[in-house]
Short mmCIF file of C-alpha atoms and ligand atoms in Angstrom, two decimals:
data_model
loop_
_atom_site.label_atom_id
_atom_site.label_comp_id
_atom_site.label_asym_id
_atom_site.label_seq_id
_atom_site.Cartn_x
_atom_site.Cartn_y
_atom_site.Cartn_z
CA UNK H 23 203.90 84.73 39.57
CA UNK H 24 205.31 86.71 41.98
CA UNK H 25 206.20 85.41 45.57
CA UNK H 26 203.55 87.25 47.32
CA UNK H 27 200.57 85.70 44.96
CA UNK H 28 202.08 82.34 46.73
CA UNK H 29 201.97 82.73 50.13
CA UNK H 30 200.27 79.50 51.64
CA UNK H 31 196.95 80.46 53.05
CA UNK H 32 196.68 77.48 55.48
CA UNK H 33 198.05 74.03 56.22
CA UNK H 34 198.82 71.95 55.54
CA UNK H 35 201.40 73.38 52.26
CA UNK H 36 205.02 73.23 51.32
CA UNK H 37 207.06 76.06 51.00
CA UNK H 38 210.55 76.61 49.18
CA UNK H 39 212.83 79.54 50.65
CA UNK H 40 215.59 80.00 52.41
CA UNK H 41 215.47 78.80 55.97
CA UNK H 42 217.47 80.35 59.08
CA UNK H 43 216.57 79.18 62.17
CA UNK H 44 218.20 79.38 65.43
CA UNK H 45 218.42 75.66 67.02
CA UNK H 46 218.96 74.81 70.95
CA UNK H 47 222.47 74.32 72.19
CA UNK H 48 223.89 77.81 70.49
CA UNK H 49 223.87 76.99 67.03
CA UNK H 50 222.13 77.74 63.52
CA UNK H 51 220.72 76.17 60.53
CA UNK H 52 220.79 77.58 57.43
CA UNK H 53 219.81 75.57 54.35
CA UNK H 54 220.02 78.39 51.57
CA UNK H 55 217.62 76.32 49.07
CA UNK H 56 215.21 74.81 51.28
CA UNK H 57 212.33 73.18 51.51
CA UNK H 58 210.05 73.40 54.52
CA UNK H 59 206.70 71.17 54.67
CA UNK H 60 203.79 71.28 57.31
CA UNK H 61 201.22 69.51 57.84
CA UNK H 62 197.16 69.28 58.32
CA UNK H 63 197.81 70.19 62.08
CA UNK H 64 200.19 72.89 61.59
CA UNK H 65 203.17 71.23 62.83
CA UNK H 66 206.35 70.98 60.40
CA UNK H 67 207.13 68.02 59.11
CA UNK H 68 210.43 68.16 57.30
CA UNK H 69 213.03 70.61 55.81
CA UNK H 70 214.99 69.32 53.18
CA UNK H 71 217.73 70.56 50.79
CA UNK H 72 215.80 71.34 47.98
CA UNK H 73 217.96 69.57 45.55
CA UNK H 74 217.49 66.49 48.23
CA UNK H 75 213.80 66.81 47.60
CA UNK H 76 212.80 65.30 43.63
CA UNK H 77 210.67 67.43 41.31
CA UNK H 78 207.26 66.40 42.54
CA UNK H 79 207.78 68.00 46.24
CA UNK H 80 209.51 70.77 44.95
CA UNK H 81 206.32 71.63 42.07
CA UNK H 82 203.88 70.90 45.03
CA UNK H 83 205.75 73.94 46.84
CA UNK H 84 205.05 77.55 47.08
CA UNK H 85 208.15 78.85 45.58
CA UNK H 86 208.73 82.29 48.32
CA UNK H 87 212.39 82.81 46.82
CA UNK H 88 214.38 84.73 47.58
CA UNK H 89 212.13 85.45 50.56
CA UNK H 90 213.80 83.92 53.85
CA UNK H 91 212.03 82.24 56.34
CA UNK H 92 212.44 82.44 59.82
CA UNK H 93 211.16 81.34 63.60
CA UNK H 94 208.47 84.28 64.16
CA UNK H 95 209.08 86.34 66.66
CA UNK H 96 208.33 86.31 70.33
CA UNK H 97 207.60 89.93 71.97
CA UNK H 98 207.61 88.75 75.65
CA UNK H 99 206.59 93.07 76.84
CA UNK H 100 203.91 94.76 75.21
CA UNK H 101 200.89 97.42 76.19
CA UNK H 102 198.19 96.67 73.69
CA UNK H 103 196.34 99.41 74.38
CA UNK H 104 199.29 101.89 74.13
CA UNK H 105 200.13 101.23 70.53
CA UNK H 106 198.73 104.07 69.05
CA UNK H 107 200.86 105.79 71.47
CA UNK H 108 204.32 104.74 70.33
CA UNK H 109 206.71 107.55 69.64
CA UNK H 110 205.33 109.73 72.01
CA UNK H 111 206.54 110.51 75.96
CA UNK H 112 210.56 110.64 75.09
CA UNK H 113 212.74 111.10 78.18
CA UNK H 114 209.38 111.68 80.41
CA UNK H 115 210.44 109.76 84.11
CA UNK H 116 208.28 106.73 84.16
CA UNK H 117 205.87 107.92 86.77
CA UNK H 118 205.16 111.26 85.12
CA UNK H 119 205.01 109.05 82.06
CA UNK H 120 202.33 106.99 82.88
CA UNK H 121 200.09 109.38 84.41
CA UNK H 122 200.49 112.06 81.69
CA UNK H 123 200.10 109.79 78.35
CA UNK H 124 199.60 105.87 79.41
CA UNK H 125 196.80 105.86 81.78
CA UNK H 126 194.03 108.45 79.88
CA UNK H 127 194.63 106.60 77.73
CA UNK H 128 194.11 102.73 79.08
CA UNK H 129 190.85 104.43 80.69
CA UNK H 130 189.54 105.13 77.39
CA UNK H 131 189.44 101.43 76.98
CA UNK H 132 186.47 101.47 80.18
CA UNK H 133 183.94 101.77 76.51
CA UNK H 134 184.52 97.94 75.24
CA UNK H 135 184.06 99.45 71.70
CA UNK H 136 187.33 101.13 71.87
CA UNK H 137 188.45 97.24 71.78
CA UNK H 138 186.60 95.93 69.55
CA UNK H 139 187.50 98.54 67.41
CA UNK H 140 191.83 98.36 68.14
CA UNK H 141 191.95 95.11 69.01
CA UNK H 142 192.07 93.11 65.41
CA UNK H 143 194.27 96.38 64.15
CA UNK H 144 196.66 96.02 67.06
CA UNK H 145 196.97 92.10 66.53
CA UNK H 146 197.26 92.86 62.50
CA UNK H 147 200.48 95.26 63.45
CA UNK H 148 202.05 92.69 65.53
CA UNK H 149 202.00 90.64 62.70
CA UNK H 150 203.01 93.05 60.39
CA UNK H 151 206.27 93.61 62.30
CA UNK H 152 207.34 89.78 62.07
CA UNK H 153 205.40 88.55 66.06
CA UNK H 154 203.45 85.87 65.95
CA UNK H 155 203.69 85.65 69.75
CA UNK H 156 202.67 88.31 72.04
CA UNK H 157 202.80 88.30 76.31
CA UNK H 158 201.21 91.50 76.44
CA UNK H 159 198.96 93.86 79.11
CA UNK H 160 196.02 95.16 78.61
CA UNK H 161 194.19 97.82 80.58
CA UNK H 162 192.23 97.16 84.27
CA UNK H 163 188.23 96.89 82.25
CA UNK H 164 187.38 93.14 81.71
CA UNK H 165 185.09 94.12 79.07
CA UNK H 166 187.80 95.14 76.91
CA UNK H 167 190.28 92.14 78.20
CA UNK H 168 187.35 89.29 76.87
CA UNK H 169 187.21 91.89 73.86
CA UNK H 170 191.24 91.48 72.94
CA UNK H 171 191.01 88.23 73.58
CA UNK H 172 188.15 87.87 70.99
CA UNK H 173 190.29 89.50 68.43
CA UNK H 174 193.29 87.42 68.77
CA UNK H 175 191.13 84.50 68.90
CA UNK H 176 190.11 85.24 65.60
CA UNK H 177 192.95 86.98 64.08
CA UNK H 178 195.28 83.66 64.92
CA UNK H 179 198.12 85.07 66.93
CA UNK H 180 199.45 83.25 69.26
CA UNK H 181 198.83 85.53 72.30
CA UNK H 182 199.01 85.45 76.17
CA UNK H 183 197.31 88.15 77.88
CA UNK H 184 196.23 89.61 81.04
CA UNK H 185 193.73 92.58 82.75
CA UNK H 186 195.88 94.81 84.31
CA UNK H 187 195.49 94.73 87.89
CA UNK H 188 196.37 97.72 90.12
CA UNK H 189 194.55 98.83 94.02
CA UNK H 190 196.87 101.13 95.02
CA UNK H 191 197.01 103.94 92.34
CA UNK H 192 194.14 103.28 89.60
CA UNK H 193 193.28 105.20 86.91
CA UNK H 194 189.85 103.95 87.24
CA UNK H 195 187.73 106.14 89.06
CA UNK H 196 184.26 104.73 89.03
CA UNK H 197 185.15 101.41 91.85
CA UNK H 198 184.93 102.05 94.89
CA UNK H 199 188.79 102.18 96.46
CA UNK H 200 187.73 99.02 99.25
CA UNK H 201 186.30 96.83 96.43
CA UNK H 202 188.86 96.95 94.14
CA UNK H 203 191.40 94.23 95.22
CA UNK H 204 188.38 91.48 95.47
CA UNK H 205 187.13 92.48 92.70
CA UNK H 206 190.63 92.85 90.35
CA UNK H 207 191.05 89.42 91.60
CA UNK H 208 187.80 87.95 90.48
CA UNK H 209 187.95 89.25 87.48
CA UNK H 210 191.52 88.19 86.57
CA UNK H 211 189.93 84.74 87.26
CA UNK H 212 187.19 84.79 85.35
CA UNK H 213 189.15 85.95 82.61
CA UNK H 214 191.56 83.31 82.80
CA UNK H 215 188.90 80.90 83.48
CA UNK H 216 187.61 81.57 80.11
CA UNK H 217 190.95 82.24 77.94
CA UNK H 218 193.65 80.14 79.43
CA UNK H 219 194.42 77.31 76.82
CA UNK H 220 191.42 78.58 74.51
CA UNK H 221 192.27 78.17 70.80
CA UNK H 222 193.61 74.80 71.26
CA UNK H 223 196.42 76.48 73.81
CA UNK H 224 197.06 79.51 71.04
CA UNK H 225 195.76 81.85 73.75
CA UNK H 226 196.78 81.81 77.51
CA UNK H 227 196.38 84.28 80.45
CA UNK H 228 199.18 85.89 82.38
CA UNK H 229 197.88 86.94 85.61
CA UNK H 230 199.24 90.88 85.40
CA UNK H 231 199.85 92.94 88.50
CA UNK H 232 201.30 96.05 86.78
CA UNK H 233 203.95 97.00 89.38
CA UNK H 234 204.84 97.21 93.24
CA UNK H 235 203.88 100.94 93.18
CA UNK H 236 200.46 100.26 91.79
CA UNK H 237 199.89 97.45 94.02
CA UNK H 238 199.44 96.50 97.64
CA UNK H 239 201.23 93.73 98.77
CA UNK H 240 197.62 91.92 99.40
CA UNK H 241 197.08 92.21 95.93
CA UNK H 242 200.64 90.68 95.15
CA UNK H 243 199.97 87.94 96.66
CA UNK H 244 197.12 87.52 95.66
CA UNK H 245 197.59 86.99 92.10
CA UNK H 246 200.55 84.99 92.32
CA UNK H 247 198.15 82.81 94.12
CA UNK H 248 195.54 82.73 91.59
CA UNK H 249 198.68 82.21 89.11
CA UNK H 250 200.27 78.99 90.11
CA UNK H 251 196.63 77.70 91.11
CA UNK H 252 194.78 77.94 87.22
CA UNK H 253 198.59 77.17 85.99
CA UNK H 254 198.97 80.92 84.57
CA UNK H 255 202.11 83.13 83.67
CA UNK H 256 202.45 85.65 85.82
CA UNK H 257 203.77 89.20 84.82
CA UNK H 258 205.43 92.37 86.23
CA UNK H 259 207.63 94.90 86.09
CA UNK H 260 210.81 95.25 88.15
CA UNK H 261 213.50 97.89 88.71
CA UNK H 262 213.04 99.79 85.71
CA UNK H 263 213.72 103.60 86.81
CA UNK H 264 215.51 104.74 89.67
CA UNK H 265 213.03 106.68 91.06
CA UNK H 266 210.42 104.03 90.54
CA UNK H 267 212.89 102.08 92.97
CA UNK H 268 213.05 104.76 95.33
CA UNK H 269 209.36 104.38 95.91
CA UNK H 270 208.69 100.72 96.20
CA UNK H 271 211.58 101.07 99.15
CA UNK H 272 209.01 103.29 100.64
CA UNK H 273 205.94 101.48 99.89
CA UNK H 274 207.50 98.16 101.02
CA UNK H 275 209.62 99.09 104.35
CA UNK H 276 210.03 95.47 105.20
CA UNK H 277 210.93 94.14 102.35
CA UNK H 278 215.21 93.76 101.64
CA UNK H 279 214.57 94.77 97.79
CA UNK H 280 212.87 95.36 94.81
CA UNK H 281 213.00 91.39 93.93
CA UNK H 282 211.87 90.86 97.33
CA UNK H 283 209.05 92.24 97.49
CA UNK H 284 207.82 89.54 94.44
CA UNK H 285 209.62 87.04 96.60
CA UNK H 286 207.42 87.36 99.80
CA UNK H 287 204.23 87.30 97.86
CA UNK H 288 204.86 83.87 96.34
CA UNK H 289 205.63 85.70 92.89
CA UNK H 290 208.90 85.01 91.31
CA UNK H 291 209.41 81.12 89.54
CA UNK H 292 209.54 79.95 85.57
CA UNK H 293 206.05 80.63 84.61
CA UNK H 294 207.11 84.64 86.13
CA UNK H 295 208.14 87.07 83.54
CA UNK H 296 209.41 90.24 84.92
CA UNK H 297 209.74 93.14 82.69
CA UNK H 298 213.46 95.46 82.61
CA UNK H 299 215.12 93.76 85.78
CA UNK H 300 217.46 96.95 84.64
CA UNK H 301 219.24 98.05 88.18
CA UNK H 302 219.40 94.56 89.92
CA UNK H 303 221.86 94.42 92.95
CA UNK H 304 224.03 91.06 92.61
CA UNK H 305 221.91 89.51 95.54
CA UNK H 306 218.27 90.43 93.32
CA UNK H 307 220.10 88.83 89.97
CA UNK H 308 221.09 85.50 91.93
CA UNK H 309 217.64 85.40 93.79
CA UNK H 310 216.09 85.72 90.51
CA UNK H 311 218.30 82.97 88.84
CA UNK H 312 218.11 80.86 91.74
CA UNK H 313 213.94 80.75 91.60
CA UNK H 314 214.40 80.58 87.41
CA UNK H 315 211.85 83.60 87.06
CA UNK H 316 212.26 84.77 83.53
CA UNK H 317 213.46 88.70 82.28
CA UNK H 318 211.89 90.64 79.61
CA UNK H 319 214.44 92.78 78.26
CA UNK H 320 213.15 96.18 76.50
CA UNK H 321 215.74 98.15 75.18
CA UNK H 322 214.12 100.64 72.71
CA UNK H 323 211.94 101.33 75.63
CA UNK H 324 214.36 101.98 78.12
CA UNK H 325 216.51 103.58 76.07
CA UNK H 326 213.27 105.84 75.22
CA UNK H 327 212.40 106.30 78.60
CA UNK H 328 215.49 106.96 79.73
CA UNK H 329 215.59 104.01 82.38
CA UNK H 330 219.09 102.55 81.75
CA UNK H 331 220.66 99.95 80.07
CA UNK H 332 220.02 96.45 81.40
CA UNK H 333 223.72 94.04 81.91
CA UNK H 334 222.53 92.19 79.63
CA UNK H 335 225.76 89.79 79.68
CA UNK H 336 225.83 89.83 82.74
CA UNK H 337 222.19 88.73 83.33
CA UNK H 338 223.00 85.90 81.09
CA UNK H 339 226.19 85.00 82.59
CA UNK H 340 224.13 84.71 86.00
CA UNK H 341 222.00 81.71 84.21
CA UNK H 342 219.36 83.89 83.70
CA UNK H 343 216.76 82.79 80.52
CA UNK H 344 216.06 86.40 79.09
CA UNK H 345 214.23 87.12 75.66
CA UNK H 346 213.29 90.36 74.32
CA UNK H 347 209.81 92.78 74.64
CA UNK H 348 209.02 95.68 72.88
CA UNK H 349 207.37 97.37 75.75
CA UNK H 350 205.10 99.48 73.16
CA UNK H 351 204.88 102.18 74.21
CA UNK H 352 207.53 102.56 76.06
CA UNK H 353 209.24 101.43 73.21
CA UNK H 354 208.15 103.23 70.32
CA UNK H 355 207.97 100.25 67.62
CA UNK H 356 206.70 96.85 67.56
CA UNK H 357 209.24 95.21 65.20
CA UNK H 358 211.46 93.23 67.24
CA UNK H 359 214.20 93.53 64.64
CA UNK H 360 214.11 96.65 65.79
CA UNK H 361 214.36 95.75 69.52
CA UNK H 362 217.40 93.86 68.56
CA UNK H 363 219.01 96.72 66.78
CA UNK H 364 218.53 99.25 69.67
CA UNK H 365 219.77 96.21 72.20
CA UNK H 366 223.09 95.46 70.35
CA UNK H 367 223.55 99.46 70.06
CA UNK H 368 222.67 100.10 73.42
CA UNK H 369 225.15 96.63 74.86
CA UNK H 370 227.85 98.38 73.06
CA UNK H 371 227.39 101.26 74.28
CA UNK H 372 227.46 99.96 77.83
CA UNK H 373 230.79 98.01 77.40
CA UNK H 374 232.27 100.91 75.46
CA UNK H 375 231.83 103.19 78.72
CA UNK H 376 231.77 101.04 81.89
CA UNK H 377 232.40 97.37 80.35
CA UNK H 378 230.78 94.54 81.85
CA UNK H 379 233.69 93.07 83.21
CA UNK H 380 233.36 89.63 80.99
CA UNK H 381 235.25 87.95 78.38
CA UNK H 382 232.83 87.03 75.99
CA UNK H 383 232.90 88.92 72.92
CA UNK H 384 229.66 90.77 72.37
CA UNK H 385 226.36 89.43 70.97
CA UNK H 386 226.55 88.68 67.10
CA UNK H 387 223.40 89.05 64.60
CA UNK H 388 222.50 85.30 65.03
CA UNK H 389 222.36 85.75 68.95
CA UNK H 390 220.28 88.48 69.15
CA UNK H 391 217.44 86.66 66.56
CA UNK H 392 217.91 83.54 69.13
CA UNK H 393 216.94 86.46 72.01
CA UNK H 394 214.05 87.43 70.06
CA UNK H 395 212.79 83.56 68.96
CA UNK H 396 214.13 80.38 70.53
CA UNK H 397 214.82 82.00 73.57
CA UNK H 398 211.28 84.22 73.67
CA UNK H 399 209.79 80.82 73.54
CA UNK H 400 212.03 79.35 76.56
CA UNK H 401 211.02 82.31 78.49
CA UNK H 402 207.35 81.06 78.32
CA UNK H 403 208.10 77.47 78.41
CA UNK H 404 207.16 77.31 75.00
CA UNK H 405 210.13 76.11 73.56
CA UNK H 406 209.36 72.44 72.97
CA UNK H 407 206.22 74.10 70.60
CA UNK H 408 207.78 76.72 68.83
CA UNK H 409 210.58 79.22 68.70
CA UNK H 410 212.78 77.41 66.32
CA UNK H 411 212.03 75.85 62.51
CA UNK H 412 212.86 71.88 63.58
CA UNK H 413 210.53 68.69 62.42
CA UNK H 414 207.68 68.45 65.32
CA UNK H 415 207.28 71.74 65.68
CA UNK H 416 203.84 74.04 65.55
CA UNK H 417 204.86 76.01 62.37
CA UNK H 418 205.26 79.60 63.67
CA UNK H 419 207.02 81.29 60.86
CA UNK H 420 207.58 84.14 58.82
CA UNK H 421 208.62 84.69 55.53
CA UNK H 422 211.22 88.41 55.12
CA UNK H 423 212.26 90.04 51.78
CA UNK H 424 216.18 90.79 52.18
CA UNK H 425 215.58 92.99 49.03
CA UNK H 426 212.95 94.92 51.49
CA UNK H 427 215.46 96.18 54.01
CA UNK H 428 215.39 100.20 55.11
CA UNK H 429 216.70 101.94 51.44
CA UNK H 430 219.59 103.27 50.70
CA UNK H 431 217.97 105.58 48.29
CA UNK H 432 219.88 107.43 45.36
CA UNK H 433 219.39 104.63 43.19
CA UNK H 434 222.03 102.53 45.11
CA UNK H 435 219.99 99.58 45.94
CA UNK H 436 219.26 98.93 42.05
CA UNK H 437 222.53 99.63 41.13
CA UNK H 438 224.40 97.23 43.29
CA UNK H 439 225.50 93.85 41.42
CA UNK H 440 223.18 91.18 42.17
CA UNK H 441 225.64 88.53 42.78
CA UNK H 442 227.95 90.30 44.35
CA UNK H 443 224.80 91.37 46.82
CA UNK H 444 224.26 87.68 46.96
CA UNK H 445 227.69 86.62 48.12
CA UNK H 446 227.64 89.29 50.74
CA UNK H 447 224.18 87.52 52.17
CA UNK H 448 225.57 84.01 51.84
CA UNK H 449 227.29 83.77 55.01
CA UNK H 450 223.48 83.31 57.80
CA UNK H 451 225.31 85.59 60.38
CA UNK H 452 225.42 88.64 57.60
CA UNK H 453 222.20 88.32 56.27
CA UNK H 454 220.20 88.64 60.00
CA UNK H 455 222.85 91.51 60.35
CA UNK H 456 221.47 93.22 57.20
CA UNK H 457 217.85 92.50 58.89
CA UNK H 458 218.20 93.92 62.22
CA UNK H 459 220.08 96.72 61.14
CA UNK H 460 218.32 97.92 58.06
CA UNK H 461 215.30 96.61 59.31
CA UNK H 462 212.05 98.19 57.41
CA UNK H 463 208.40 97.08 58.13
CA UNK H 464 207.59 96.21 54.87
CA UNK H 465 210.38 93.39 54.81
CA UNK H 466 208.57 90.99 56.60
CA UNK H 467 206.05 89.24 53.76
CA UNK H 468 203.94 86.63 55.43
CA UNK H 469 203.17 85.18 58.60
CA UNK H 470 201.89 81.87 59.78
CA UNK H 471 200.81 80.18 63.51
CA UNK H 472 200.28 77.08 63.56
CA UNK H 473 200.67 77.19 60.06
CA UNK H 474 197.93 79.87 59.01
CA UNK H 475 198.68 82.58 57.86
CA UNK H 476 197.94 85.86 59.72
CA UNK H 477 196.47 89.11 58.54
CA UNK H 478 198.98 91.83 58.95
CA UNK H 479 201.75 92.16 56.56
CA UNK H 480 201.71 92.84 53.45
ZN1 ZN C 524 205.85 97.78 80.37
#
């Protein structure tokens, strides 16, 4: 039997593989012949050697060899309804971006249908890239918000969402301009009123101002309001484009900054995640360290875009807890092996030209999957629940074929020596190289939340 006819349906099951996982303090685990069980409620309960383990857990297992299993991933950015856009918009400034391709778009999501019909496709795709944890935004149309939530509810992803929120510039033209800030508001509660915790605390509701230029600064506060009162995330974007800067300087005279204008509506803190956070002066960074908001970095998207390239060292060096988003569509692919790829690229790039004035030698392989898992998770103060493969945790996995990586073609990959291709993947820190940067879609097998396993890959 082949490894795919043996992919655990649901918990509780045991699973033999290899096992990589990312663990807190900085360092790894990798237990090349593992064995990973989890139980009735989803949790795991142990990972053994599987020599360690005796013959009768070991023929109770799903044998997945020479599949790897990993932390899924957590995409802390993402537009659901823009998926179908990815790939299109290169090098367009943001603002001419978003009103040429993103908002006709989100407005065609006013007909609930348009959900119903996307929604379980766009959750299936997450999947399929390797996330089994999405912070994403939807559109402004609380039809279509219960509808997404309705299809991760029953697709099993673990997903925290919000209804866009926007009275300044709207792409909806059917409310009446003086109604729309009460009415954004009321909605975003009833919303989260209904989906916060839901699923057992699978789903959760991030109250989602889209930007300063979109929004007034009533409306700012507002929501942060309504955040920290239902116990919400909160999520933004910040200093993305330079022009986009410009223009919150003008639409906020009295605030000092960009970060500031967050900070005098009540809005920054460690349940805020704040997309880019690309062109930061040092007193935004600190401010933003200092109140332990949280930074979604998207570097296929602003790389795509054009934006800039986010200090990412630097960022970190500063204390800040930063994971990664794929900022579909912005970005123009879900995978977040992907995202990693274009991040360590685009870091190298930046220290190769203007350095980042730091010591530290640049992010390896294993610290870029920690960005995109264990750290993901910390961002949303999730990281005592998943993020990481340890004993007591909700078993958010997935299972990746390192014989599925992007192909060489010309025959090469069947011609290489097997164990020589074996001792090359031995060491953890080449193998999640070979991942992220011959990453394919169709490597990533099987997906589980909680120990399910979710409709997507293949
Ligand atoms: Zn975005």
């Amino acid at each position: 039997m082949r490894p795919a006819d043996r992919v655990p349906a649901a918990a509780p099951f045991a699973a033999r593989a290899r096992v990589i996982t990312p663990l807190p303090g900085g360092r790894t685990r990798d237990v090349a012949d593992g064995l990973i069980e989890v139980d009735a409620a989803g949790r795991i309960e142990s990972i053994v050697e599987a020599a360690a383990a005796g013959t009768v857990r070991l023929d109770a297992a799903a044998d997945l060899r020479p599949w790897v299993i990993l932390p899924g991933m957590v995409d802390l950015h993402a537009h659901l309804p823009q998926v179908p856009n990815a790939g299109l918009g290169y090098a367009l400034p943001l603002l001419d971006w978003l009103e040429r391709l993103t908002f006709p778009t989100e407005r065609a999501w006013s007909d609930p249908a348009v959900a119903e019909r996307l929604g379980p496709a766009i959750f299936r795709a997450f999947a399929a890239a390797g996330t089994t944890t999405v912070l994403g935004y939807g559109v402004v149309y609380e039809a279509a918000m219960d509808a997404a939530f309705r299809a991760a509810e029953s697709h099993g992803i673990r997903a925290i969402l919000g209804k866009v929120m926007m009275d300044r510039v709207t792409y909806d033209p059917t409310i009446e301009p003086s109604t729309i800030l009460d009415r954004s508001v009321a909605e975003s509660r009833s919303l989260a009123e209904r989906w916060h915790g839901a699923a057992g605390g699978r789903l959760g509701y991030a109250v989602t101002p889209r930007f300063a230029v979109s929004c007034t600064a009533e409306l700012l506060r507002e929501s942060a309001a309504l955040a920290r009162e239902l116990g919400c995330w909160w999520q933004t974007h910040v200093a993305e484009d330079t022009a986009e800067i410009a223009e919150v300087g003008r639409l906020f005279p009295e605030a000092r900054d960009y970060v500031d204008v967050y900070d005098r509506a009540g809005g920054l803190g460690e349940r805020s995640v704040l997309a880019h956070a690309i062109h930061l002066s040092e007193r935004e960074g600190a401010r933003l360290a200092e109140t332990g908001t949280r930074i979604a970095h998207c570097p296929t998207s602003n790389l795509f875009i054009g934006a800039g390239i986010m200090p990412l060292a630097e960022r970190l060096a500063a204390g800040l807890t930063v994971g990664l988003g794929s900022d579909v569509s912005g970005g123009a692919e879900l995978s977040l092996f992907g995202v990693m790829r274009t991040g360590a690229y685009s870091q190298q790039a930046r220290r190769a030209l203007i350095g980042d004035g730091l010591e530290a030698p640049p992010l390896g392989p294993l610290d870029w999957l920690r960005l995109g898992t264990l750290d993901g998770a910390r961002v949303l103060g999730l990281d005592e629940a998943i993020g990481s493969i340890e004993v007591g945790k909700e078993a958010d996995l997935i299972a990746v074929d390192p014989g599925r990586t992007a192909p060489l073609g010309g025959g090469v990959d069947a011609a290489v020596d097997a164990e020589a291709e074996a001792d090359r993947l031995a060491d953890p820190e080449a193998l999640v190289s070979r991942l992220i940067f011959r990453s394919d879609p169709s490597m990533v097998r099987a997906a589980w939340v909680r120990g399910r396993r979710l409709e997507g890959p293949m």
